[in-house]
């Protein structure tokens, strides 16, 4: 740091001696003072402009990056075989137990129907057990499959943590268990992400679908997404989806999560509408809502519309269930996009995994492909799963199993 003497010497050297009055005080002319103010203002203005330019550049990059990701998933998914071909004919007459957390959840019902159709193509029998959202029934369904010496078990939405002892019993009996649409799939983790008592998984990439929903929010808000995340605790897919939302929003300097709400699944039908209304009132800066599932959007979207926030507040979500895609046609300015997958495809993949388990083979790739769907896509192609995701997987799996 310069000494006081050095600072005084510097001032004198700059000619300030000539501006001192008789008492040694500085006399700075008004014009010089004004010039100093202008110079300071210009300097500050330049700094602000540079910061603004930098922010705009960062925002523009975030929007371009988000659009690039969405473009990767805008087409109908193509079937890519999840594993090497194998002969499934030796499994004819075997039985696979299909156990659902409940049979009133449309997505899981579609997945079960897909598994039934896949099994029929090979000559495998299936039994369907409705868990009716009752843990005691989930355990009963698994125990029945063990007692019947079924060849494999597929769980549809059943929380694996709630049936741990039954899963251990199935494993001890040599019965492979497949977890369907209920965990983030990972080929490097036990049970492909479902745990050590599970043989294999069959699911969409939940984190990816969360990321794509957030990408769409960034694009639609031109890099200024102010998001409300709506979650339900206790649902296995929730954490990876929310993680996907947040990871993408963090990459956008002009975006943020303004608040995060939670609601129990049992109160979706009666509680999501009022919760949406009150949350929007408490957060007037919000311009996008990110619920973890599109089934939630069925109750959120009408509330946004009723609040006269159509166009100002949009909804992006995951799953891509036909009822939600149909809602996009009714409220295209509110429900503007869904990152989803075919639940029927999930069922076919689940049966592929179950058969490999019965044949003592390694599990195949557990991931069901994703597509990002917009109102324009739904309007042009329709809202059924076949229209949105195709059905190339049926022919592909049959060929893979040697029955096509």
mmCIF file of C-alpha atoms in Angstrom:
data_model
loop_
_atom_site.group_PDB
_atom_site.id
_atom_site.type_symbol
_atom_site.label_atom_id
_atom_site.label_comp_id
_atom_site.label_asym_id
_atom_site.label_seq_id
_atom_site.Cartn_x
_atom_site.Cartn_y
_atom_site.Cartn_z
ATOM 1 C CA UNK A 1 0.000 0.000 0.000
ATOM 2 C CA UNK A 2 1.331 3.495 -0.857
ATOM 3 C CA UNK A 3 2.378 5.706 2.091
ATOM 4 C CA UNK A 4 0.656 8.991 2.804
ATOM 5 C CA UNK A 5 3.778 10.880 1.675
ATOM 6 C CA UNK A 6 3.870 8.958 -1.582
ATOM 7 C CA UNK A 7 0.174 9.690 -2.214
ATOM 8 C CA UNK A 8 0.732 13.395 -1.535
ATOM 9 C CA UNK A 9 3.728 13.380 -3.863
ATOM 10 C CA UNK A 10 1.625 11.712 -6.551
ATOM 11 C CA UNK A 11 -1.093 14.327 -6.173
ATOM 12 C CA UNK A 12 1.436 17.191 -6.385
ATOM 13 C CA UNK A 13 2.960 15.601 -9.432
ATOM 14 C CA UNK A 14 -0.468 15.589 -11.093
ATOM 15 C CA UNK A 15 -0.633 19.361 -10.838
ATOM 16 C CA UNK A 16 -3.021 19.588 -7.926
ATOM 17 C CA UNK A 17 -0.687 22.081 -6.213
ATOM 18 C CA UNK A 18 -1.976 24.755 -8.553
ATOM 19 C CA UNK A 19 -5.527 24.088 -7.343
ATOM 20 C CA UNK A 20 -4.900 24.610 -3.639
ATOM 21 C CA UNK A 21 -6.288 27.721 -1.947
ATOM 22 C CA UNK A 22 -4.469 29.785 0.585
ATOM 23 C CA UNK A 23 -5.331 27.354 3.387
ATOM 24 C CA UNK A 24 -3.988 24.337 1.480
ATOM 25 C CA UNK A 25 -7.406 23.039 0.537
ATOM 26 C CA UNK A 26 -8.065 21.697 -2.958
ATOM 27 C CA UNK A 27 -10.068 23.917 -5.303
ATOM 28 C CA UNK A 28 -11.547 21.682 -8.046
ATOM 29 C CA UNK A 29 -13.312 23.647 -10.801
ATOM 30 C CA UNK A 30 -16.975 22.740 -11.430
ATOM 31 C CA UNK A 31 -16.252 21.694 -15.010
ATOM 32 C CA UNK A 32 -13.560 19.291 -13.827
ATOM 33 C CA UNK A 33 -15.902 17.832 -11.206
ATOM 34 C CA UNK A 34 -18.622 17.379 -13.809
ATOM 35 C CA UNK A 35 -16.163 15.697 -16.143
ATOM 36 C CA UNK A 36 -15.155 13.336 -13.375
ATOM 37 C CA UNK A 37 -18.789 12.411 -12.748
ATOM 38 C CA UNK A 38 -19.384 11.789 -16.455
ATOM 39 C CA UNK A 39 -16.230 9.680 -16.691
ATOM 40 C CA UNK A 40 -17.282 7.626 -13.701
ATOM 41 C CA UNK A 41 -20.734 7.184 -15.187
ATOM 42 C CA UNK A 42 -19.298 6.040 -18.495
ATOM 43 C CA UNK A 43 -17.032 3.600 -16.717
ATOM 44 C CA UNK A 44 -19.936 2.169 -14.711
ATOM 45 C CA UNK A 45 -22.127 2.066 -17.811
ATOM 46 C CA UNK A 46 -19.476 0.181 -19.721
ATOM 47 C CA UNK A 47 -19.182 -2.334 -16.901
ATOM 48 C CA UNK A 48 -22.950 -2.810 -16.788
ATOM 49 C CA UNK A 49 -23.111 -3.207 -20.545
ATOM 50 C CA UNK A 50 -20.335 -5.777 -20.469
ATOM 51 C CA UNK A 51 -22.078 -7.718 -17.688
ATOM 52 C CA UNK A 52 -25.395 -7.544 -19.548
ATOM 53 C CA UNK A 53 -23.760 -8.711 -22.768
ATOM 54 C CA UNK A 54 -22.074 -11.589 -20.952
ATOM 55 C CA UNK A 55 -25.374 -12.606 -19.306
ATOM 56 C CA UNK A 56 -27.211 -12.445 -22.624
ATOM 57 C CA UNK A 57 -24.532 -14.572 -24.241
ATOM 58 C CA UNK A 58 -24.749 -17.155 -21.484
ATOM 59 C CA UNK A 59 -28.545 -17.238 -21.736
ATOM 60 C CA UNK A 60 -28.388 -17.626 -25.510
ATOM 61 C CA UNK A 61 -25.995 -20.564 -25.153
ATOM 62 C CA UNK A 62 -28.321 -22.223 -22.641
ATOM 63 C CA UNK A 63 -31.274 -21.895 -25.017
ATOM 64 C CA UNK A 64 -29.301 -23.303 -27.955
ATOM 65 C CA UNK A 65 -28.003 -26.201 -25.851
ATOM 66 C CA UNK A 66 -31.517 -26.996 -24.619
ATOM 67 C CA UNK A 67 -32.964 -26.946 -28.129
ATOM 68 C CA UNK A 68 -30.169 -29.203 -29.347
ATOM 69 C CA UNK A 69 -31.085 -31.777 -26.700
ATOM 70 C CA UNK A 70 -34.792 -31.623 -27.542
ATOM 71 C CA UNK A 71 -34.035 -32.124 -31.227
ATOM 72 C CA UNK A 72 -32.341 -35.449 -30.423
ATOM 73 C CA UNK A 73 -35.627 -36.863 -29.131
ATOM 74 C CA UNK A 74 -38.239 -35.368 -31.448
ATOM 75 C CA UNK A 75 -38.694 -38.416 -33.693
ATOM 76 C CA UNK A 76 -40.431 -41.763 -33.246
ATOM 77 C CA UNK A 77 -38.037 -44.033 -31.298
ATOM 78 C CA UNK A 78 -36.384 -46.818 -33.263
ATOM 79 C CA UNK A 79 -36.084 -50.321 -31.895
ATOM 80 C CA UNK A 80 -32.536 -51.221 -30.948
ATOM 81 C CA UNK A 81 -32.111 -54.738 -29.666
ATOM 82 C CA UNK A 82 -31.292 -54.690 -25.936
ATOM 83 C CA UNK A 83 -29.248 -57.886 -26.076
ATOM 84 C CA UNK A 84 -28.107 -60.682 -28.359
ATOM 85 C CA UNK A 85 -30.787 -62.922 -29.903
ATOM 86 C CA UNK A 86 -31.889 -66.020 -27.991
ATOM 87 C CA UNK A 87 -34.350 -68.856 -28.511
ATOM 88 C CA UNK A 88 -37.405 -68.381 -26.333
ATOM 89 C CA UNK A 89 -39.264 -71.459 -27.581
ATOM 90 C CA UNK A 90 -37.991 -73.590 -24.685
ATOM 91 C CA UNK A 91 -39.996 -71.402 -22.293
ATOM 92 C CA UNK A 92 -43.350 -72.244 -23.818
ATOM 93 C CA UNK A 93 -45.798 -73.207 -21.090
ATOM 94 C CA UNK A 94 -43.931 -71.366 -18.327
ATOM 95 C CA UNK A 95 -45.766 -68.792 -16.194
ATOM 96 C CA UNK A 96 -44.767 -65.248 -15.351
ATOM 97 C CA UNK A 97 -46.563 -63.421 -12.516
ATOM 98 C CA UNK A 98 -47.382 -59.761 -13.259
ATOM 99 C CA UNK A 99 -47.956 -57.891 -9.998
ATOM 100 C CA UNK A 100 -49.135 -54.271 -10.083
ATOM 101 C CA UNK A 101 -49.114 -51.752 -7.272
ATOM 102 C CA UNK A 102 -52.700 -51.191 -8.454
ATOM 103 C CA UNK A 103 -54.541 -51.742 -11.712
ATOM 104 C CA UNK A 104 -56.121 -48.293 -11.772
ATOM 105 C CA UNK A 105 -52.895 -46.555 -12.816
ATOM 106 C CA UNK A 106 -53.244 -46.369 -16.619
ATOM 107 C CA UNK A 107 -49.521 -46.332 -17.401
ATOM 108 C CA UNK A 108 -48.893 -49.497 -15.407
ATOM 109 C CA UNK A 109 -51.979 -51.141 -16.850
ATOM 110 C CA UNK A 110 -50.664 -50.486 -20.356
ATOM 111 C CA UNK A 111 -47.286 -51.935 -19.379
ATOM 112 C CA UNK A 112 -48.963 -55.078 -18.032
ATOM 113 C CA UNK A 113 -50.977 -55.411 -21.234
ATOM 114 C CA UNK A 114 -47.758 -55.112 -23.212
ATOM 115 C CA UNK A 115 -46.170 -57.868 -21.153
ATOM 116 C CA UNK A 116 -49.206 -60.117 -21.672
ATOM 117 C CA UNK A 117 -49.064 -59.635 -25.439
ATOM 118 C CA UNK A 118 -45.334 -60.334 -25.483
ATOM 119 C CA UNK A 119 -45.792 -63.514 -23.441
ATOM 120 C CA UNK A 120 -48.549 -64.725 -25.762
ATOM 121 C CA UNK A 121 -46.217 -64.354 -28.758
ATOM 122 C CA UNK A 122 -43.881 -66.889 -27.154
ATOM 123 C CA UNK A 123 -46.478 -69.200 -25.605
ATOM 124 C CA UNK A 124 -45.801 -68.142 -22.025
ATOM 125 C CA UNK A 125 -48.688 -67.971 -19.547
ATOM 126 C CA UNK A 126 -49.251 -64.939 -17.308
ATOM 127 C CA UNK A 127 -51.147 -64.238 -14.115
ATOM 128 C CA UNK A 128 -52.083 -60.684 -13.143
ATOM 129 C CA UNK A 129 -52.345 -59.632 -9.492
ATOM 130 C CA UNK A 130 -53.843 -56.301 -8.417
ATOM 131 C CA UNK A 131 -52.051 -54.867 -5.367
ATOM 132 C CA UNK A 132 -54.755 -52.201 -4.872
ATOM 133 C CA UNK A 133 -52.237 -49.889 -3.179
ATOM 134 C CA UNK A 134 -52.142 -52.280 -0.213
ATOM 135 C CA UNK A 135 -48.683 -53.450 0.986
ATOM 136 C CA UNK A 136 -50.213 -56.627 2.389
ATOM 137 C CA UNK A 137 -51.516 -57.503 -1.067
ATOM 138 C CA UNK A 138 -48.122 -56.832 -2.699
ATOM 139 C CA UNK A 139 -46.525 -59.364 -0.388
ATOM 140 C CA UNK A 140 -49.410 -61.794 -0.948
ATOM 141 C CA UNK A 141 -48.988 -61.567 -4.730
ATOM 142 C CA UNK A 142 -45.275 -62.363 -4.549
ATOM 143 C CA UNK A 143 -45.834 -65.203 -2.109
ATOM 144 C CA UNK A 144 -48.470 -66.717 -4.376
ATOM 145 C CA UNK A 145 -46.015 -66.671 -7.285
ATOM 146 C CA UNK A 146 -43.372 -68.368 -5.161
ATOM 147 C CA UNK A 147 -45.816 -71.026 -3.955
ATOM 148 C CA UNK A 148 -46.950 -71.673 -7.531
ATOM 149 C CA UNK A 149 -43.307 -72.086 -8.644
ATOM 150 C CA UNK A 150 -43.761 -69.480 -11.369
ATOM 151 C CA UNK A 151 -40.882 -69.026 -13.759
ATOM 152 C CA UNK A 152 -40.479 -65.288 -13.105
ATOM 153 C CA UNK A 153 -42.104 -62.296 -11.424
ATOM 154 C CA UNK A 154 -42.512 -58.795 -12.826
ATOM 155 C CA UNK A 155 -43.341 -55.948 -10.428
ATOM 156 C CA UNK A 156 -45.171 -52.959 -11.883
ATOM 157 C CA UNK A 157 -44.792 -49.936 -9.615
ATOM 158 C CA UNK A 158 -44.505 -51.990 -6.421
ATOM 159 C CA UNK A 159 -41.984 -50.344 -4.032
ATOM 160 C CA UNK A 160 -39.186 -52.887 -3.676
ATOM 161 C CA UNK A 161 -38.351 -51.615 -0.202
ATOM 162 C CA UNK A 162 -41.805 -52.623 1.030
ATOM 163 C CA UNK A 163 -41.451 -56.253 -0.059
ATOM 164 C CA UNK A 164 -37.823 -56.967 0.828
ATOM 165 C CA UNK A 165 -38.324 -60.276 2.607
ATOM 166 C CA UNK A 166 -40.549 -61.610 -0.184
ATOM 167 C CA UNK A 167 -37.940 -60.641 -2.791
ATOM 168 C CA UNK A 168 -35.298 -62.494 -0.817
ATOM 169 C CA UNK A 169 -37.574 -65.530 -0.711
ATOM 170 C CA UNK A 170 -38.090 -65.366 -4.480
ATOM 171 C CA UNK A 171 -34.351 -65.115 -5.030
ATOM 172 C CA UNK A 172 -33.747 -68.102 -2.752
ATOM 173 C CA UNK A 173 -36.323 -70.054 -4.773
ATOM 174 C CA UNK A 174 -34.462 -69.234 -7.982
ATOM 175 C CA UNK A 175 -37.236 -67.029 -9.358
ATOM 176 C CA UNK A 176 -35.936 -63.929 -11.187
ATOM 177 C CA UNK A 177 -37.775 -60.680 -10.416
ATOM 178 C CA UNK A 178 -38.010 -57.788 -12.863
ATOM 179 C CA UNK A 179 -38.766 -54.262 -11.651
ATOM 180 C CA UNK A 180 -40.823 -52.314 -14.206
ATOM 181 C CA UNK A 181 -41.098 -48.522 -14.565
ATOM 182 C CA UNK A 182 -40.122 -47.986 -10.964
ATOM 183 C CA UNK A 183 -36.422 -47.118 -10.787
ATOM 184 C CA UNK A 184 -33.763 -45.210 -12.670
ATOM 185 C CA UNK A 185 -32.199 -47.905 -14.878
ATOM 186 C CA UNK A 186 -28.458 -48.476 -14.591
ATOM 187 C CA UNK A 187 -26.523 -51.378 -16.077
ATOM 188 C CA UNK A 188 -23.719 -50.926 -13.538
ATOM 189 C CA UNK A 189 -25.886 -51.053 -10.388
ATOM 190 C CA UNK A 190 -27.322 -54.136 -8.596
ATOM 191 C CA UNK A 191 -30.647 -55.131 -10.120
ATOM 192 C CA UNK A 192 -29.908 -52.547 -12.827
ATOM 193 C CA UNK A 193 -30.739 -49.878 -10.289
ATOM 194 C CA UNK A 194 -33.493 -51.672 -8.356
ATOM 195 C CA UNK A 195 -31.369 -53.443 -5.735
ATOM 196 C CA UNK A 196 -29.539 -56.694 -5.140
ATOM 197 C CA UNK A 197 -32.698 -58.813 -4.759
ATOM 198 C CA UNK A 198 -33.896 -57.826 -8.230
ATOM 199 C CA UNK A 199 -32.667 -59.646 -11.345
ATOM 200 C CA UNK A 200 -33.291 -56.832 -13.864
ATOM 201 C CA UNK A 201 -35.177 -53.617 -14.595
ATOM 202 C CA UNK A 202 -37.251 -52.279 -17.478
ATOM 203 C CA UNK A 203 -37.861 -48.547 -17.425
ATOM 204 C CA UNK A 204 -37.540 -45.219 -19.134
ATOM 205 C CA UNK A 205 -34.537 -43.053 -18.316
ATOM 206 C CA UNK A 206 -36.281 -40.959 -15.673
ATOM 207 C CA UNK A 207 -33.459 -38.484 -15.220
ATOM 208 C CA UNK A 208 -33.341 -37.904 -18.971
ATOM 209 C CA UNK A 209 -37.059 -37.190 -19.131
ATOM 210 C CA UNK A 210 -36.691 -34.681 -16.289
ATOM 211 C CA UNK A 211 -33.826 -33.010 -18.127
ATOM 212 C CA UNK A 212 -35.809 -32.769 -21.354
ATOM 213 C CA UNK A 213 -38.776 -31.187 -19.578
ATOM 214 C CA UNK A 214 -36.436 -28.552 -18.127
ATOM 215 C CA UNK A 215 -34.783 -28.072 -21.529
ATOM 216 C CA UNK A 216 -38.194 -27.277 -22.984
ATOM 217 C CA UNK A 217 -38.845 -24.781 -20.178
ATOM 218 C CA UNK A 218 -35.589 -23.004 -21.000
ATOM 219 C CA UNK A 219 -36.405 -22.807 -24.700
ATOM 220 C CA UNK A 220 -39.957 -21.559 -24.194
ATOM 221 C CA UNK A 221 -38.939 -18.869 -21.712
ATOM 222 C CA UNK A 222 -35.925 -17.851 -23.838
ATOM 223 C CA UNK A 223 -33.589 -18.721 -21.009
ATOM 224 C CA UNK A 224 -35.571 -17.143 -18.162
ATOM 225 C CA UNK A 225 -37.446 -20.087 -16.652
ATOM 226 C CA UNK A 226 -38.773 -19.442 -13.146
ATOM 227 C CA UNK A 227 -39.898 -22.921 -12.206
ATOM 228 C CA UNK A 228 -42.248 -24.456 -9.679
ATOM 229 C CA UNK A 229 -41.351 -28.128 -9.143
ATOM 230 C CA UNK A 230 -44.239 -30.293 -7.928
ATOM 231 C CA UNK A 231 -43.191 -33.584 -6.347
ATOM 232 C CA UNK A 232 -44.728 -36.484 -4.449
ATOM 233 C CA UNK A 233 -42.628 -38.013 -1.654
ATOM 234 C CA UNK A 234 -42.157 -41.758 -1.485
ATOM 235 C CA UNK A 235 -42.373 -42.426 -5.221
ATOM 236 C CA UNK A 236 -39.191 -44.093 -6.462
ATOM 237 C CA UNK A 237 -39.073 -42.199 -9.794
ATOM 238 C CA UNK A 238 -39.351 -38.808 -8.065
ATOM 239 C CA UNK A 239 -35.692 -38.203 -7.084
ATOM 240 C CA UNK A 240 -34.129 -38.918 -10.513
ATOM 241 C CA UNK A 241 -36.766 -36.824 -12.292
ATOM 242 C CA UNK A 242 -36.342 -33.861 -9.918
ATOM 243 C CA UNK A 243 -32.574 -34.218 -10.199
ATOM 244 C CA UNK A 244 -32.984 -33.967 -13.968
ATOM 245 C CA UNK A 245 -35.098 -30.813 -13.651
ATOM 246 C CA UNK A 246 -32.590 -29.108 -11.391
ATOM 247 C CA UNK A 247 -29.403 -30.121 -13.186
ATOM 248 C CA UNK A 248 -30.566 -28.491 -16.407
ATOM 249 C CA UNK A 249 -31.963 -25.366 -14.767
ATOM 250 C CA UNK A 250 -28.638 -24.864 -12.977
ATOM 251 C CA UNK A 251 -26.907 -24.703 -16.350
ATOM 252 C CA UNK A 252 -29.027 -21.681 -17.323
ATOM 253 C CA UNK A 253 -27.867 -18.428 -15.710
ATOM 254 C CA UNK A 254 -31.245 -16.753 -16.192
ATOM 255 C CA UNK A 255 -33.254 -19.652 -14.754
ATOM 256 C CA UNK A 256 -34.146 -20.677 -11.231
ATOM 257 C CA UNK A 257 -36.442 -22.818 -9.113
ATOM 258 C CA UNK A 258 -38.719 -20.375 -7.300
ATOM 259 C CA UNK A 259 -40.262 -23.040 -5.064
ATOM 260 C CA UNK A 260 -40.850 -26.768 -4.717
ATOM 261 C CA UNK A 261 -44.085 -28.297 -3.458
ATOM 262 C CA UNK A 262 -45.002 -31.797 -2.328
ATOM 263 C CA UNK A 263 -48.305 -33.625 -2.239
ATOM 264 C CA UNK A 264 -49.324 -37.180 -1.405
ATOM 265 C CA UNK A 265 -50.454 -39.339 -4.305
ATOM 266 C CA UNK A 266 -53.762 -40.097 -2.590
ATOM 267 C CA UNK A 267 -54.741 -36.410 -2.799
ATOM 268 C CA UNK A 268 -53.710 -35.637 -6.371
ATOM 269 C CA UNK A 269 -57.298 -35.495 -7.641
ATOM 270 C CA UNK A 270 -58.565 -33.153 -4.934
ATOM 271 C CA UNK A 271 -55.427 -31.327 -3.869
ATOM 272 C CA UNK A 272 -53.345 -30.509 -6.941
ATOM 273 C CA UNK A 273 -55.747 -27.908 -8.311
ATOM 274 C CA UNK A 274 -55.918 -25.813 -5.123
ATOM 275 C CA UNK A 275 -52.189 -26.269 -4.531
ATOM 276 C CA UNK A 276 -51.442 -24.979 -8.028
ATOM 277 C CA UNK A 277 -53.632 -21.913 -7.518
ATOM 278 C CA UNK A 278 -52.148 -20.987 -4.147
ATOM 279 C CA UNK A 279 -48.567 -21.614 -5.279
ATOM 280 C CA UNK A 280 -48.960 -19.377 -8.335
ATOM 281 C CA UNK A 281 -50.422 -16.605 -6.163
ATOM 282 C CA UNK A 282 -47.516 -16.870 -3.741
ATOM 283 C CA UNK A 283 -44.964 -16.884 -6.582
ATOM 284 C CA UNK A 284 -46.102 -14.372 -9.218
ATOM 285 C CA UNK A 285 -42.738 -14.510 -11.012
ATOM 286 C CA UNK A 286 -43.203 -18.204 -11.862
ATOM 287 C CA UNK A 287 -43.662 -18.962 -15.553
ATOM 288 C CA UNK A 288 -43.360 -22.752 -15.709
ATOM 289 C CA UNK A 289 -44.574 -25.703 -13.619
ATOM 290 C CA UNK A 290 -42.665 -28.989 -13.623
ATOM 291 C CA UNK A 291 -44.678 -31.857 -12.070
ATOM 292 C CA UNK A 292 -42.833 -35.163 -11.909
ATOM 293 C CA UNK A 293 -45.604 -37.023 -13.774
ATOM 294 C CA UNK A 294 -48.037 -36.019 -16.491
ATOM 295 C CA UNK A 295 -50.829 -37.672 -14.483
ATOM 296 C CA UNK A 296 -50.389 -34.777 -12.056
ATOM 297 C CA UNK A 297 -50.663 -32.379 -14.978
ATOM 298 C CA UNK A 298 -54.220 -33.584 -15.572
ATOM 299 C CA UNK A 299 -55.200 -31.672 -12.418
ATOM 300 C CA UNK A 300 -52.646 -28.861 -12.663
ATOM 301 C CA UNK A 301 -53.408 -27.629 -16.182
ATOM 302 C CA UNK A 302 -57.104 -26.747 -15.579
ATOM 303 C CA UNK A 303 -56.051 -24.766 -12.494
ATOM 304 C CA UNK A 304 -53.527 -22.782 -14.541
ATOM 305 C CA UNK A 305 -56.196 -22.145 -17.167
ATOM 306 C CA UNK A 306 -58.717 -21.047 -14.526
ATOM 307 C CA UNK A 307 -56.186 -18.649 -13.017
ATOM 308 C CA UNK A 308 -55.997 -16.874 -16.400
ATOM 309 C CA UNK A 309 -52.305 -17.680 -16.556
ATOM 310 C CA UNK A 310 -52.605 -19.467 -19.889
ATOM 311 C CA UNK A 311 -49.663 -18.458 -22.031
ATOM 312 C CA UNK A 312 -47.821 -16.868 -19.111
ATOM 313 C CA UNK A 313 -47.405 -20.107 -17.181
ATOM 314 C CA UNK A 314 -46.741 -23.353 -19.044
ATOM 315 C CA UNK A 315 -46.482 -26.944 -17.842
ATOM 316 C CA UNK A 316 -43.810 -29.463 -18.847
ATOM 317 C CA UNK A 317 -43.694 -33.010 -17.520
ATOM 318 C CA UNK A 318 -42.686 -36.634 -18.095
ATOM 319 C CA UNK A 319 -44.247 -40.004 -18.998
ATOM 320 C CA UNK A 320 -46.207 -39.023 -22.135
ATOM 321 C CA UNK A 321 -49.374 -40.960 -21.280
ATOM 322 C CA UNK A 322 -52.118 -40.706 -23.983
ATOM 323 C CA UNK A 323 -54.618 -38.916 -21.706
ATOM 324 C CA UNK A 324 -52.052 -36.202 -21.052
ATOM 325 C CA UNK A 325 -51.089 -35.890 -24.705
ATOM 326 C CA UNK A 326 -54.790 -35.525 -25.502
ATOM 327 C CA UNK A 327 -54.966 -32.714 -22.937
ATOM 328 C CA UNK A 328 -52.227 -30.910 -24.876
ATOM 329 C CA UNK A 329 -54.669 -30.569 -27.756
ATOM 330 C CA UNK A 330 -57.245 -28.974 -25.451
ATOM 331 C CA UNK A 331 -54.784 -26.678 -23.661
ATOM 332 C CA UNK A 332 -51.881 -26.223 -26.119
ATOM 333 C CA UNK A 333 -50.790 -22.929 -24.541
ATOM 334 C CA UNK A 334 -50.550 -24.472 -21.075
ATOM 335 C CA UNK A 335 -49.422 -28.093 -21.438
ATOM 336 C CA UNK A 336 -46.757 -27.441 -24.042
ATOM 337 C CA UNK A 337 -44.646 -30.586 -23.937
ATOM 338 C CA UNK A 338 -44.086 -34.050 -22.490
ATOM 339 C CA UNK A 339 -40.968 -36.198 -22.402
ATOM 340 C CA UNK A 340 -42.402 -39.683 -22.496
ATOM 341 C CA UNK A 341 -42.140 -43.321 -23.462
ATOM 342 C CA UNK A 342 -44.339 -46.204 -24.533
ATOM 343 C CA UNK A 343 -45.664 -48.163 -21.576
ATOM 344 C CA UNK A 344 -46.509 -51.067 -23.888
ATOM 345 C CA UNK A 345 -42.838 -51.096 -24.911
ATOM 346 C CA UNK A 346 -41.927 -51.282 -21.208
ATOM 347 C CA UNK A 347 -44.096 -54.400 -20.908
ATOM 348 C CA UNK A 348 -42.400 -56.089 -23.865
ATOM 349 C CA UNK A 349 -38.979 -55.243 -22.469
ATOM 350 C CA UNK A 350 -40.023 -56.576 -19.057
ATOM 351 C CA UNK A 351 -40.948 -59.910 -20.647
ATOM 352 C CA UNK A 352 -37.629 -59.957 -22.510
ATOM 353 C CA UNK A 353 -35.853 -59.552 -19.169
ATOM 354 C CA UNK A 354 -38.005 -62.181 -17.465
ATOM 355 C CA UNK A 355 -37.267 -64.739 -20.187
ATOM 356 C CA UNK A 356 -33.530 -64.064 -19.990
ATOM 357 C CA UNK A 357 -33.744 -64.564 -16.259
ATOM 358 C CA UNK A 358 -35.499 -67.908 -16.676
ATOM 359 C CA UNK A 359 -32.816 -68.973 -19.165
ATOM 360 C CA UNK A 360 -30.018 -67.959 -16.753
ATOM 361 C CA UNK A 361 -28.750 -65.296 -19.169
ATOM 362 C CA UNK A 362 -27.459 -61.853 -18.306
ATOM 363 C CA UNK A 363 -30.101 -59.096 -18.349
ATOM 364 C CA UNK A 364 -30.479 -56.967 -21.445
ATOM 365 C CA UNK A 365 -30.347 -53.188 -21.677
ATOM 366 C CA UNK A 366 -33.065 -51.977 -19.263
ATOM 367 C CA UNK A 367 -33.856 -48.633 -20.930
ATOM 368 C CA UNK A 368 -37.066 -47.880 -22.829
ATOM 369 C CA UNK A 369 -36.440 -45.062 -25.356
ATOM 370 C CA UNK A 370 -37.822 -41.560 -24.857
ATOM 371 C CA UNK A 371 -39.551 -39.094 -27.176
ATOM 372 C CA UNK A 372 -40.281 -35.409 -26.591
ATOM 373 C CA UNK A 373 -43.870 -34.713 -27.665
ATOM 374 C CA UNK A 374 -45.451 -31.311 -28.362
ATOM 375 C CA UNK A 375 -49.057 -30.290 -29.133
ATOM 376 C CA UNK A 376 -48.090 -29.991 -32.804
ATOM 377 C CA UNK A 377 -46.864 -33.608 -32.844
ATOM 378 C CA UNK A 378 -50.024 -34.853 -31.122
ATOM 379 C CA UNK A 379 -52.218 -32.890 -33.521
ATOM 380 C CA UNK A 380 -50.431 -34.262 -36.577
ATOM 381 C CA UNK A 381 -49.984 -37.896 -35.546
ATOM 382 C CA UNK A 382 -52.594 -38.560 -32.842
ATOM 383 C CA UNK A 383 -52.349 -39.269 -29.136
ATOM 384 C CA UNK A 384 -52.234 -43.062 -28.947
ATOM 385 C CA UNK A 385 -49.036 -44.786 -27.883
ATOM 386 C CA UNK A 386 -48.661 -46.390 -31.305
ATOM 387 C CA UNK A 387 -49.015 -42.999 -33.016
ATOM 388 C CA UNK A 388 -46.509 -41.296 -30.740
ATOM 389 C CA UNK A 389 -43.942 -44.037 -30.145
ATOM 390 C CA UNK A 390 -44.535 -46.520 -32.936
ATOM 391 C CA UNK A 391 -44.705 -50.286 -32.512
ATOM 392 C CA UNK A 392 -41.500 -51.390 -34.204
ATOM 393 C CA UNK A 393 -40.518 -52.991 -30.913
ATOM 394 C CA UNK A 394 -43.071 -55.799 -31.374
ATOM 395 C CA UNK A 395 -41.481 -57.047 -34.586
ATOM 396 C CA UNK A 396 -38.035 -56.378 -33.159
ATOM 397 C CA UNK A 397 -38.569 -58.428 -30.015
ATOM 398 C CA UNK A 398 -40.172 -61.330 -31.897
ATOM 399 C CA UNK A 399 -37.166 -61.501 -34.192
ATOM 400 C CA UNK A 400 -34.873 -61.300 -31.175
ATOM 401 C CA UNK A 401 -36.642 -64.269 -29.589
ATOM 402 C CA UNK A 402 -36.750 -66.345 -32.744
ATOM 403 C CA UNK A 403 -40.546 -66.289 -33.050
ATOM 404 C CA UNK A 404 -41.006 -63.500 -35.627
#
